[in-house]
XYZ file of C-alpha atoms in Angstrom:
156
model
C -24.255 70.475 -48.853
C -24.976 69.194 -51.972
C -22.420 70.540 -54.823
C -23.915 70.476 -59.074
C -23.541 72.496 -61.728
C -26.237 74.541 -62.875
C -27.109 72.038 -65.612
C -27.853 69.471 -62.466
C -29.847 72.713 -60.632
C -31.517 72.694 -63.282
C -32.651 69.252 -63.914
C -33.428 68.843 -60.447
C -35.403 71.722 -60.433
C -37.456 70.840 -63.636
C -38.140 67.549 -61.651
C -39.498 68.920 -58.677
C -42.228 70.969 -61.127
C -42.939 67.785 -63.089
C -43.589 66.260 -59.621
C -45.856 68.862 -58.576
C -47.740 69.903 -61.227
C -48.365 66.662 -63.126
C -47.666 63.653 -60.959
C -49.062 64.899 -57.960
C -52.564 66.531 -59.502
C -52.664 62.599 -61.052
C -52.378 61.742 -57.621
C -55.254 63.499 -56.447
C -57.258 62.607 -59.515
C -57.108 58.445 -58.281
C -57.595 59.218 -54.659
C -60.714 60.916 -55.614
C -61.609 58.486 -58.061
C -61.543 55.718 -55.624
C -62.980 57.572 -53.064
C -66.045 57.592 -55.181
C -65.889 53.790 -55.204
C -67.526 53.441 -52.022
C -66.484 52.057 -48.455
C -62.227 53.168 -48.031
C -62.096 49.964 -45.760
C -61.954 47.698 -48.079
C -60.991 49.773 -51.244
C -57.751 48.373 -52.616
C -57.639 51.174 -55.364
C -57.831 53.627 -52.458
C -54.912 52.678 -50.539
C -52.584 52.068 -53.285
C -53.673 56.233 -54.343
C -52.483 56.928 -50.587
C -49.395 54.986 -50.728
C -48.578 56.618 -54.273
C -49.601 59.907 -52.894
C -46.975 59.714 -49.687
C -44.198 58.058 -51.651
C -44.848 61.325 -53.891
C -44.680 63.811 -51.337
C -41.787 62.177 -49.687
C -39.882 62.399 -52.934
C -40.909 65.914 -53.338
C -39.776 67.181 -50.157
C -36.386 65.285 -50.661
C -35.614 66.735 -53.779
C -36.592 70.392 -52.478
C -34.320 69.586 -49.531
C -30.963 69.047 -51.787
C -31.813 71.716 -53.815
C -32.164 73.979 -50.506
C -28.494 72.546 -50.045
C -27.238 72.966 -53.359
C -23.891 74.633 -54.010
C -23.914 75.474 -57.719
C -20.605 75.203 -58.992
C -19.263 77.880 -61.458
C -16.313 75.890 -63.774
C -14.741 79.461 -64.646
C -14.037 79.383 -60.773
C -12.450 75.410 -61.262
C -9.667 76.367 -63.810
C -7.303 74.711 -61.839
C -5.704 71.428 -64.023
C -3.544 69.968 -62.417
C -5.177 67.678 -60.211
C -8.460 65.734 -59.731
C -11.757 68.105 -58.328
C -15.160 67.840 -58.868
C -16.175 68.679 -62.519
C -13.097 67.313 -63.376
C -13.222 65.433 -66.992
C -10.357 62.634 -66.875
C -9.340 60.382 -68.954
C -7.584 57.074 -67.705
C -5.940 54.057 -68.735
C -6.519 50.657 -67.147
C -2.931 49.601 -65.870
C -4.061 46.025 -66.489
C -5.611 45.848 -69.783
C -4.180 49.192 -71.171
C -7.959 50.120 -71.708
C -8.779 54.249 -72.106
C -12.049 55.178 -70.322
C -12.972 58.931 -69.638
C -15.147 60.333 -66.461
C -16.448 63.407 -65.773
C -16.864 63.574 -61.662
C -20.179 64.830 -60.892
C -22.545 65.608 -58.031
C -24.465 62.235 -56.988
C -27.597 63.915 -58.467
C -25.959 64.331 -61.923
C -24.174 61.135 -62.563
C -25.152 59.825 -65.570
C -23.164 56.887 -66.658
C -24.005 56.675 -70.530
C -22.737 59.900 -70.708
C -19.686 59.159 -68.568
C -20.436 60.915 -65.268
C -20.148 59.269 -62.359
C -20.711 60.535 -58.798
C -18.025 62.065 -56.768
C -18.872 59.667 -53.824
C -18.522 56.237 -55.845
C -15.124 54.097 -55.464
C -13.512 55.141 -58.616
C -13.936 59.252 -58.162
C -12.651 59.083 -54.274
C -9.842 57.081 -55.618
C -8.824 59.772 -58.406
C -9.405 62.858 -55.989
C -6.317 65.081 -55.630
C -4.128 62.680 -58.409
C -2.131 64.665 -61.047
C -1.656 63.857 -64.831
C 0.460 60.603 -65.050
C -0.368 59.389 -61.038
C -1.791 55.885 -60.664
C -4.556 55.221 -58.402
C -5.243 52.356 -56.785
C -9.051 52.066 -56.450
C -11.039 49.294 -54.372
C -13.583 48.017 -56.113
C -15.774 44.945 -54.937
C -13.784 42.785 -57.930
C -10.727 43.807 -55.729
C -7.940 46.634 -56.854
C -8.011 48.389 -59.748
C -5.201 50.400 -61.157
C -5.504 53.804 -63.251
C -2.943 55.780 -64.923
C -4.274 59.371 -64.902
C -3.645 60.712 -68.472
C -4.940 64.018 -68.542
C -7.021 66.425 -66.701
C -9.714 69.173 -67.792
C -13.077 70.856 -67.573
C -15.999 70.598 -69.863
């Protein structure tokens, strides 16, 4: 089960109709293009049209599968502040260097980091699961251990 808000539902879902109603018509335009070419034995142009075509479809039916397992969920129903969840926005200071970042945890689908969203399943988020405003969590990194002081907790 896949868990996103309806903001990542939506994206995703937007992505699958780009995918099938303008990248995969293209597609079909290049495969017939080259068929046209002549003999498909030999016809570079051909197979690289196939190969685009079933890295296409492959995507597609991915993408339809986690949205078949998507759990849209509703932040009126994630009120709760006082620790870590998904959708959680938290803002932390570096133990070491006393620097202030902010996260919002996200599905893996949504994480965007420019805009500060990382994925739920990446080091830092499992590390600040289930902490409270002013825990430290110890999170393993592949520079080693990294300390964060949770400051404060909240939705949006």
């Amino acid at each position: 089960m896949a868990y996103m808000s309806q903001e990542g539902y939506d994206k995703l879902r937007a992505q699958i109709k780009q995918l099938e109603e303008v990248d995969r018509p293209e597609v079909i335009r290049q495969i017939a293009e080259a068929r046209e070419k002549g003999d498909l034995s030999e016809n570079a142009e051909y197979d690289a049209a196939k190969e685009a075509q079933g890295k296409l479809e492959t995507r597609i039916a991915e993408l339809k599968s986690t949205l078949a397992e998507a759990k849209i969920l509703d932040p009126s129903m994630l009120t709760k502040t006082d620790e870590v969840q998904i959708l959680s926005k938290v803002e932390l200071k570096n133990v070491e260097n006393g620097m202030k970042l902010v996260y919002t945890i996200v599905s893996e689908g949504e994480a965007n980091l420019r805009e500060n969203k990382i994925s739920i399943k990446t080091p830092i988020a499992q590390g600040l699961l289930g902490k409270k405003v002013g825990d430290v969590a110890e999170v393993t990194v592949p520079r080693g251990v990294m300390k964060f002081e949770i400051m404060n907790i909240s939705f949006g």
